[in-house]
């Protein structure tokens, strides 16, 4: 948490849970850090009224009493960013949890990687000029991702001194640029977005390896996604699959207010999973911010901003980063509790009136950018939403939907039917689908937009007919409409379902996805031809479609040829239908 001023300049007046009123005798600014009591409990200034300052405390305030000393931090709530982040597990203030015993010591000013030395290799020479964001050196041994020491934002000029190759502690000055000391680790206020040269640019598809997403609701690097779903709909498993298989360089997983046993399962899963990109452990390129429901409520509120700051730190190195926040609903509940304690006028369902702007500010930290150093980097934000009772009209879900580019809505009925991922094709959307379709076509798959459009049309038609089937039965439908119902079933079972437990199906490459869709569409076209030729729809429906339905699990993640072989076998079987 950094150094604390030794002089006692104020005293605690009142303690109301995590809210503490302090009488100040010297100037203080909004969002400044304050350390309270002999334990130096960290807090943040949230209101100033005359000489009374209101502080939200990020730890349990038991034992803190009126008259206890208060020490100004002299800076905003900040995170120490450095090579020790990769593979680490931290609380909402970015203090390491692993190795800290059963719990953090109250007020402990721990930081990632402060207890070890790092191998620094310089990349510039003394006398060279370096502007903000340019590389000064590389830190080796920090994990599978290249970690670089950059000129800080706002600095730049002549490199007056550069350290030689060797091992240095994280707080060591390894360069001096025009009078500015540059250390291996750097602090940054968590509520302030890190600056960039330019936002936007040519969109790049974020491959997730999940067919229903990559086919119907794609997301771009730097995009924003909301994943609403009630209890038991598979949010956590889906997010874990994306963390494992997406083509990002770094994963920042923020467990915000989740149950401790669920967070422990996520950490154990990441530690055990093999990283398909590096062959090592997935945890080695993951930063986990674990702020569970039994931790202080206001540290939960800060954890979202901490995760975004960590992501921007790696983005500035020219990396693609994915932030997974599970769940933003718990974060919003922390905002609601804090607002009630401060007496803020409640709005819908007790949430503060500032809820919409707070959600928007979080998602606005996503984006594909040109960094200050001139490289391309991105932060993609995927936020899970846990609507109470599955109510998709509640404020957090409704506001989030307004600000994101993609919505992956999880459906309870699909989950109860054991259809996973339980992503609703009728309740989800991707505002970037058309743009990314052009990108896919230019990248060598010109049939992608037409393929996606036809799948969406068939699913919509099947859903429309499903209501009629429930009323009048399948036999009352015309034969061609019965084929449409069959087409919906083949797409659902043969393409959209995906098993996270299958070595062959947990991940699906773009080539296999295209082959599976083309196989199902070819079979559907053949079924329509049979019906048009006079073959009863009932005979077509009784055909065993096993070759095409089991193709997704029968062949490897990139085996488009194996899918084509099973498609040909299915078409040969249909040629025998009379």
XYZ file of C-alpha atoms in Angstrom:
578
model
C 0.000 0.000 0.000
C 3.052 2.261 0.070
C 4.606 4.410 2.787
C 2.419 6.049 5.432
C 3.071 9.468 6.938
C 4.250 9.199 10.512
C 2.549 12.366 11.794
C -0.914 11.969 13.294
C -2.966 14.754 11.742
C -6.492 13.680 12.673
C -8.645 11.489 14.835
C -11.567 9.139 14.280
C -14.908 10.710 15.241
C -17.428 7.952 14.479
C -17.385 4.350 13.249
C -20.435 2.921 11.433
C -19.352 -0.385 9.952
C -17.075 0.295 6.971
C -17.881 4.031 7.096
C -15.707 6.137 9.378
C -15.919 9.880 10.016
C -12.611 11.603 10.626
C -11.852 15.140 11.821
C -9.059 16.594 9.696
C -6.767 19.485 10.560
C -5.040 19.600 7.163
C -6.104 19.414 3.520
C -7.309 16.183 1.986
C -8.695 15.293 -1.463
C -11.485 13.039 -2.634
C -10.451 9.413 -3.215
C -7.259 9.863 -1.182
C -6.054 6.965 0.919
C -6.357 7.190 4.704
C -4.918 4.723 7.220
C -6.907 4.322 10.421
C -5.929 3.223 13.906
C -2.781 1.537 15.113
C -3.403 -1.313 12.626
C -3.284 1.174 9.718
C -6.560 -0.037 8.203
C -6.706 1.303 4.618
C -9.656 3.439 3.568
C -10.632 5.887 0.839
C -12.113 9.373 1.159
C -15.645 9.355 -0.249
C -17.075 12.618 1.122
C -15.800 15.898 2.544
C -17.992 18.260 4.546
C -16.060 21.111 6.098
C -13.411 19.592 8.346
C -15.200 16.234 8.564
C -14.074 13.575 6.118
C -15.991 10.353 5.466
C -13.809 7.337 4.742
C -14.864 3.941 3.408
C -12.645 1.287 4.970
C -11.531 -1.768 3.011
C -11.146 -4.052 6.020
C -13.108 -5.154 9.059
C -13.335 -2.211 11.465
C -13.849 -4.211 14.661
C -11.757 -2.619 17.431
C -11.545 0.772 15.727
C -12.943 3.452 18.058
C -13.430 7.234 18.263
C -10.191 8.949 19.192
C -7.980 6.512 17.279
C -5.403 8.154 15.030
C -5.830 8.609 11.281
C -2.919 8.953 8.872
C -3.321 10.535 5.409
C -1.868 8.509 2.552
C -1.383 11.540 0.330
C -2.412 9.714 -2.864
C -5.416 7.932 -4.376
C -6.092 4.228 -3.881
C -3.432 2.652 -6.090
C -2.199 -0.762 -7.155
C 1.425 -1.835 -7.441
C 1.809 -3.272 -10.930
C 4.738 -5.502 -11.758
C 5.961 -8.908 -12.929
C 4.775 -10.613 -9.733
C 1.156 -10.355 -10.851
C 1.170 -13.272 -13.301
C 0.109 -16.481 -11.619
C -0.816 -14.651 -8.432
C -3.961 -14.634 -6.293
C -4.869 -11.306 -4.720
C -7.563 -9.585 -2.721
C -9.527 -6.574 -3.959
C -6.661 -4.191 -3.124
C -4.154 -6.368 -5.005
C -2.506 -7.761 -1.879
C -1.298 -11.367 -2.274
C -3.484 -14.025 -0.710
C -1.353 -17.088 -1.442
C 1.191 -17.574 1.319
C -0.537 -15.086 3.601
C -1.745 -17.770 6.008
C -5.382 -18.224 6.840
C -6.131 -14.539 6.339
C -4.497 -11.195 5.644
C -3.068 -9.307 8.579
C -5.249 -6.179 9.009
C -3.612 -3.166 7.430
C -0.744 -5.228 5.984
C 0.928 -3.340 3.145
C 1.797 -6.379 1.056
C 2.514 -6.148 -2.659
C 2.948 -8.656 -5.447
C 6.539 -9.715 -5.996
C 8.052 -7.382 -3.372
C 9.900 -10.214 -1.631
C 11.969 -11.409 -4.595
C 14.372 -10.149 -7.213
C 13.679 -10.030 -10.938
C 16.017 -10.523 -13.873
C 16.176 -7.250 -15.805
C 17.614 -6.972 -19.320
C 18.012 -3.421 -20.716
C 16.842 -2.662 -24.274
C 18.088 0.928 -24.642
C 21.380 2.678 -24.030
C 22.177 5.731 -21.981
C 21.767 8.903 -23.999
C 18.977 7.511 -26.178
C 15.613 9.251 -26.302
C 12.493 7.416 -25.175
C 8.939 8.682 -25.126
C 6.063 7.600 -22.889
C 5.135 3.949 -23.350
C 8.386 2.889 -25.045
C 10.288 -0.157 -23.809
C 13.302 0.367 -21.586
C 13.925 -3.257 -20.705
C 12.515 -6.727 -20.253
C 11.866 -8.701 -17.081
C 12.645 -12.390 -17.477
C 11.356 -15.262 -15.384
C 7.961 -13.654 -14.793
C 5.998 -16.301 -16.689
C 5.075 -17.260 -20.253
C 4.200 -13.661 -21.156
C 6.920 -11.134 -21.942
C 6.849 -8.470 -19.223
C 8.459 -5.173 -20.129
C 9.496 -2.049 -18.247
C 8.066 0.984 -20.044
C 8.536 4.723 -19.798
C 5.671 5.856 -17.523
C 2.781 7.929 -18.905
C 3.595 11.616 -18.794
C 7.350 11.018 -18.857
C 9.855 10.879 -21.692
C 13.108 12.357 -22.875
C 16.778 11.390 -22.657
C 17.636 8.148 -20.899
C 20.063 9.498 -18.311
C 20.745 6.145 -16.687
C 19.897 2.522 -17.426
C 20.760 -0.400 -15.176
C 22.835 -3.245 -16.511
C 21.556 -6.787 -16.884
C 21.064 -8.388 -13.495
C 18.658 -9.194 -10.676
C 16.877 -6.339 -8.932
C 14.062 -5.996 -6.393
C 10.755 -4.724 -7.684
C 11.177 -1.270 -6.155
C 14.676 -0.770 -7.583
C 15.243 2.171 -9.948
C 16.418 0.585 -13.205
C 16.325 3.728 -15.358
C 16.152 7.502 -15.134
C 14.414 9.254 -18.032
C 14.719 13.047 -18.050
C 14.799 13.136 -14.272
C 11.999 10.578 -13.787
C 12.898 7.408 -11.870
C 11.609 4.226 -13.501
C 11.225 1.122 -11.366
C 10.424 -2.476 -12.284
C 7.122 -2.108 -10.459
C 4.904 0.946 -10.831
C 1.867 2.186 -8.922
C -1.268 3.472 -10.616
C -4.590 4.803 -9.218
C -7.150 2.043 -9.769
C -10.021 4.386 -10.613
C -8.101 6.261 -13.305
C -7.892 4.634 -16.775
C -4.351 4.458 -18.115
C -3.823 6.767 -21.115
C -3.448 5.542 -24.700
C -2.454 7.153 -27.974
C -5.603 6.178 -29.865
C -8.673 3.993 -29.388
C -10.300 1.851 -32.056
C -8.900 0.495 -35.292
C -9.433 -2.576 -37.440
C -11.569 -5.059 -35.437
C -10.072 -8.471 -34.690
C -12.209 -11.472 -33.760
C -11.673 -12.901 -30.280
C -11.770 -16.653 -30.758
C -13.300 -18.369 -27.722
C -13.376 -21.975 -28.958
C -17.085 -22.135 -28.057
C -19.156 -22.791 -31.196
C -22.363 -21.048 -30.218
C -20.400 -17.879 -29.452
C -17.953 -17.885 -32.354
C -20.726 -18.762 -34.815
C -23.679 -16.653 -33.691
C -22.518 -14.024 -31.181
C -18.855 -13.214 -31.859
C -16.944 -10.625 -29.870
C -14.003 -8.488 -30.957
C -10.740 -7.976 -29.123
C -11.485 -4.955 -26.973
C -15.209 -5.696 -26.895
C -17.617 -5.827 -23.970
C -19.848 -8.756 -23.035
C -22.523 -9.359 -20.425
C -23.386 -12.927 -19.412
C -26.666 -12.853 -17.469
C -28.046 -16.068 -16.071
C -29.781 -17.402 -13.014
C -28.424 -19.913 -10.535
C -27.480 -23.234 -12.134
C -27.365 -22.024 -15.735
C -23.635 -22.638 -16.112
C -22.099 -19.131 -15.984
C -18.960 -20.155 -14.118
C -18.219 -23.155 -16.353
C -18.710 -21.063 -19.504
C -16.410 -18.333 -18.184
C -13.786 -20.922 -17.258
C -13.953 -22.358 -20.772
C -13.455 -18.910 -22.275
C -10.547 -18.212 -19.927
C -8.879 -21.472 -20.964
C -9.458 -21.407 -24.703
C -9.758 -17.784 -25.873
C -6.849 -16.380 -27.841
C -5.891 -13.715 -25.287
C -2.368 -13.317 -23.920
C -3.375 -12.631 -20.301
C -6.508 -13.476 -18.309
C -7.601 -11.334 -15.364
C -10.237 -13.240 -13.390
C -12.094 -11.130 -10.817
C -14.143 -13.187 -8.368
C -16.325 -10.396 -7.055
C -18.511 -11.378 -4.120
C -18.789 -15.052 -5.081
C -18.992 -17.805 -2.482
C -15.627 -18.838 -1.099
C -15.983 -22.503 -2.079
C -16.793 -21.539 -5.686
C -13.777 -19.237 -5.833
C -11.590 -21.984 -4.384
C -12.847 -24.362 -7.088
C -12.010 -21.809 -9.798
C -8.487 -21.327 -8.439
C -7.935 -25.089 -8.149
C -9.252 -25.591 -11.682
C -6.958 -22.942 -13.153
C -3.996 -24.378 -11.254
C -4.673 -27.852 -12.656
C -5.532 -26.883 -16.226
C -2.907 -27.202 -18.912
C -2.496 -24.045 -20.964
C -3.092 -24.992 -24.608
C -1.016 -21.998 -25.742
C 2.154 -22.651 -23.724
C 1.920 -26.238 -22.484
C 2.353 -25.023 -18.908
C -0.307 -24.218 -16.333
C -3.123 -21.853 -17.268
C -2.620 -20.100 -13.924
C 0.823 -18.912 -15.062
C -0.708 -16.289 -17.383
C -3.724 -15.578 -15.184
C -4.102 -12.878 -12.542
C -6.793 -13.820 -10.026
C -8.478 -11.153 -7.899
C -10.415 -13.123 -5.305
C -12.793 -11.019 -3.257
C -15.358 -13.437 -1.874
C -18.647 -12.730 -0.146
C -17.139 -13.077 3.336
C -14.534 -10.369 2.655
C -15.174 -6.682 3.402
C -17.929 -5.229 1.259
C -16.035 -2.139 0.110
C -12.984 -4.149 -0.968
C -15.436 -5.944 -3.254
C -16.382 -2.583 -4.765
C -12.705 -1.783 -5.400
C -11.873 -5.189 -6.888
C -13.545 -4.404 -10.229
C -11.390 -1.303 -10.703
C -8.298 -3.188 -9.570
C -8.882 -5.873 -12.192
C -9.318 -3.272 -14.944
C -6.096 -1.524 -13.900
C -4.130 -4.782 -14.033
C -5.538 -5.469 -17.507
C -4.523 -2.009 -18.750
C -1.004 -2.549 -17.403
C -0.528 -5.616 -19.603
C -2.410 -3.994 -22.503
C 0.170 -1.205 -22.563
C 2.800 -3.854 -23.353
C 0.978 -4.613 -26.615
C -0.893 -7.643 -25.263
C -4.497 -8.782 -25.624
C -6.113 -9.111 -22.204
C -9.483 -10.536 -21.185
C -11.081 -9.430 -17.908
C -13.670 -11.848 -16.537
C -15.748 -10.331 -13.731
C -17.882 -12.861 -11.850
C -20.139 -11.272 -10.922
C -20.935 -7.607 -11.453
C -24.240 -8.100 -9.618
C -22.341 -8.607 -6.343
C -20.336 -5.489 -7.101
C -23.573 -3.545 -7.644
C -24.876 -4.873 -4.327
C -21.790 -3.405 -2.652
C -22.614 -0.051 -4.254
C -26.162 -0.330 -2.948
C -25.034 -1.127 0.585
C -22.555 1.729 0.559
C -25.189 4.157 -0.760
C -27.582 3.180 2.020
C -24.916 3.832 4.647
C -24.106 7.279 3.253
C -27.758 8.251 3.003
C -27.763 8.563 -0.786
C -31.253 8.775 -2.271
C -32.177 5.271 -3.443
C -33.448 4.639 -6.952
C -34.900 1.488 -8.503
C -34.806 -1.511 -6.133
C -32.661 0.450 -3.688
C -29.681 0.818 -6.007
C -28.097 4.286 -6.124
C -29.090 6.617 -8.930
C -25.455 6.533 -10.075
C -25.612 2.778 -10.830
C -25.911 3.226 -14.597
C -22.929 5.588 -14.783
C -20.842 3.272 -12.573
C -21.560 0.291 -14.838
C -20.820 2.368 -17.936
C -17.511 3.609 -16.479
C -16.395 0.029 -15.856
C -17.183 -1.240 -19.346
C -15.679 1.881 -20.929
C -12.258 0.703 -19.764
C -12.431 -2.011 -22.422
C -11.229 -1.326 -25.932
C -8.695 -2.018 -28.657
C -6.071 0.714 -28.588
C -2.820 1.998 -29.959
C -0.636 2.278 -26.878
C 1.543 5.252 -26.008
C 4.437 3.214 -27.365
C 2.691 2.738 -30.720
C 1.736 -0.936 -30.362
C -1.660 -2.583 -30.603
C -3.234 -3.902 -27.422
C -6.707 -4.603 -26.135
C -8.800 -5.165 -23.021
C -11.928 -7.263 -23.462
C -14.359 -7.173 -20.542
C -16.720 -10.096 -19.924
C -19.016 -9.490 -16.977
C -21.273 -12.140 -15.490
C -24.603 -10.908 -14.150
C -26.619 -12.857 -11.575
C -30.177 -11.493 -11.700
C -32.183 -12.437 -8.590
C -34.682 -15.141 -9.493
C -33.555 -14.990 -13.113
C -35.334 -11.631 -13.579
C -33.681 -10.137 -16.669
C -35.516 -6.809 -16.153
C -33.844 -5.996 -12.832
C -31.656 -2.834 -12.827
C -28.145 -4.329 -13.059
C -29.023 -6.552 -16.022
C -31.060 -3.855 -17.767
C -28.381 -1.164 -17.424
C -25.566 -3.518 -18.391
C -27.376 -4.534 -21.568
C -27.377 -0.883 -22.650
C -23.605 -0.526 -22.481
C -22.193 -3.794 -23.837
C -21.573 -4.855 -27.427
C -22.525 -8.501 -26.826
C -25.097 -10.231 -24.650
C -24.720 -13.956 -23.975
C -27.943 -14.705 -22.142
C -28.099 -18.082 -20.386
C -31.452 -19.847 -20.443
C -32.759 -21.840 -17.473
C -34.852 -24.180 -19.661
C -31.837 -25.097 -21.785
C -29.803 -25.761 -18.631
C -32.536 -27.977 -17.180
C -32.589 -29.866 -20.494
C -28.830 -30.476 -20.062
C -28.035 -28.349 -23.110
C -24.677 -26.687 -22.451
C -23.587 -24.001 -22.989
C -27.147 -22.939 -22.139
C -26.824 -19.822 -24.274
C -30.139 -18.593 -25.632
C -29.926 -17.894 -29.359
C -33.166 -15.911 -29.179
C -32.229 -13.799 -26.146
C -28.623 -12.996 -27.057
C -27.064 -10.550 -29.502
C -23.779 -9.294 -30.927
C -23.729 -5.723 -32.177
C -20.403 -6.391 -33.900
C -21.507 -9.486 -35.834
C -21.818 -7.708 -39.196
C -18.434 -6.004 -38.881
C -16.718 -9.170 -37.729
C -18.403 -11.083 -40.553
C -16.625 -8.839 -43.051
C -13.390 -9.481 -41.174
C -13.937 -13.254 -41.267
C -14.645 -13.139 -44.991
C -11.459 -11.158 -45.615
C -9.490 -13.623 -43.474
C -10.307 -16.562 -45.760
C -13.843 -17.663 -44.883
C -16.105 -15.793 -47.342
C -19.067 -18.051 -46.473
C -19.067 -17.045 -42.791
C -21.740 -14.282 -42.952
C -24.132 -16.384 -45.066
C -23.545 -19.446 -42.870
C -24.327 -17.501 -39.697
C -27.417 -15.887 -41.246
C -28.845 -19.213 -42.359
C -28.268 -20.871 -38.982
C -29.970 -17.955 -37.210
C -32.946 -18.147 -39.607
C -33.359 -21.905 -39.137
C -33.223 -21.604 -35.358
C -35.790 -18.794 -35.363
C -38.130 -20.813 -37.603
C -37.737 -23.901 -35.400
C -38.533 -21.862 -32.288
C -41.630 -20.412 -33.941
C -42.864 -23.876 -34.896
C -42.111 -25.301 -31.451
C -45.025 -23.353 -29.998
C -47.355 -24.849 -32.621
C -46.022 -28.343 -31.956
C -46.835 -27.919 -28.279
C -50.421 -26.983 -29.201
C -51.324 -29.266 -32.076
C -48.559 -31.873 -32.272
C -45.846 -32.456 -34.860
C -48.039 -34.606 -37.109
C -50.385 -31.676 -37.803
C -47.624 -29.648 -39.463
C -46.934 -29.676 -43.226
C -43.965 -31.832 -44.220
C -41.660 -28.912 -45.045
C -42.306 -27.351 -41.637
C -41.576 -30.676 -39.999
C -38.208 -30.580 -41.752
C -37.672 -27.104 -40.252
C -38.308 -28.537 -36.782
C -35.851 -31.323 -37.579
C -33.290 -28.754 -38.768
C -33.519 -26.930 -35.443
C -32.896 -30.180 -33.550
C -29.889 -31.089 -35.694
C -28.350 -27.647 -35.194
C -28.943 -27.690 -31.444
C -27.607 -31.191 -30.845
C -24.990 -31.362 -33.594
C -23.521 -27.856 -33.455
C -24.591 -25.650 -30.553
C -24.139 -28.176 -27.761
C -20.564 -28.525 -26.539
C -19.131 -30.618 -23.723
C -16.630 -28.943 -21.430
C -15.610 -32.399 -20.183
C -14.679 -33.845 -23.571
C -11.072 -33.729 -24.744
C -12.307 -33.512 -28.331
C -15.196 -31.108 -27.826
C -14.176 -28.711 -25.039
C -12.499 -26.539 -27.660
C -13.565 -26.187 -31.284
C -11.483 -24.507 -33.955
C -13.025 -22.283 -36.608
C -12.405 -24.928 -39.298
C -14.275 -27.614 -37.381
C -17.126 -25.220 -36.547
C -17.569 -24.362 -40.225
C -17.437 -28.050 -41.178
C -20.077 -29.000 -38.583
C -22.445 -26.245 -39.721
C -21.943 -27.089 -43.398
C -22.557 -30.769 -42.652
C -25.850 -30.086 -40.873
C -26.999 -27.682 -43.580
C -26.178 -30.230 -46.291
C -28.206 -32.878 -44.447
C -31.129 -30.469 -44.012
C -31.055 -29.638 -47.725
C -31.123 -33.346 -48.578
C -34.077 -33.894 -46.218
C -35.997 -31.116 -47.982
C -35.249 -32.720 -51.345
C -36.607 -36.052 -50.096
C -39.808 -34.449 -48.846
C -40.211 -32.549 -52.134
C -39.839 -35.833 -54.009
C -42.732 -37.367 -52.103
C -41.008 -39.132 -49.203
C -43.164 -38.690 -46.071
C -41.651 -36.446 -43.398
C -42.198 -39.188 -40.819
C -39.861 -41.485 -42.761
C -37.186 -38.787 -42.869
C -37.565 -38.119 -39.149
C -37.104 -41.805 -38.347
C -33.697 -41.834 -40.013
C -30.729 -42.338 -37.694
C -28.745 -39.072 -37.822
C -25.984 -40.372 -35.565
C -23.077 -39.706 -38.003
C -23.741 -35.956 -38.064
C -24.996 -35.589 -34.477
C -21.941 -37.298 -32.971
C -19.380 -35.694 -35.240
C -18.618 -32.957 -32.699
C -17.329 -35.507 -30.170
C -16.041 -38.111 -32.609
C -13.293 -35.968 -34.174
C -10.598 -33.641 -32.868
C -10.872 -29.860 -32.353
C -9.499 -29.041 -35.826
C -10.499 -32.172 -37.762
C -12.675 -30.657 -40.473
C -11.850 -33.617 -42.709
C -13.262 -36.064 -40.178
C -16.488 -34.047 -40.042
C -16.707 -34.067 -43.848
C -16.320 -37.860 -43.875
C -19.198 -38.278 -41.439
C -21.275 -35.823 -43.479
C -20.707 -37.933 -46.590
C -21.697 -41.067 -44.668
C -24.914 -39.367 -43.535
C -25.753 -38.200 -47.043
C -25.159 -41.730 -48.338
C -27.591 -43.053 -45.736
C -30.191 -40.503 -46.807
C -29.857 -41.571 -50.437
C -31.233 -44.943 -49.384
C -34.346 -43.429 -47.820
C -37.478 -44.074 -49.867
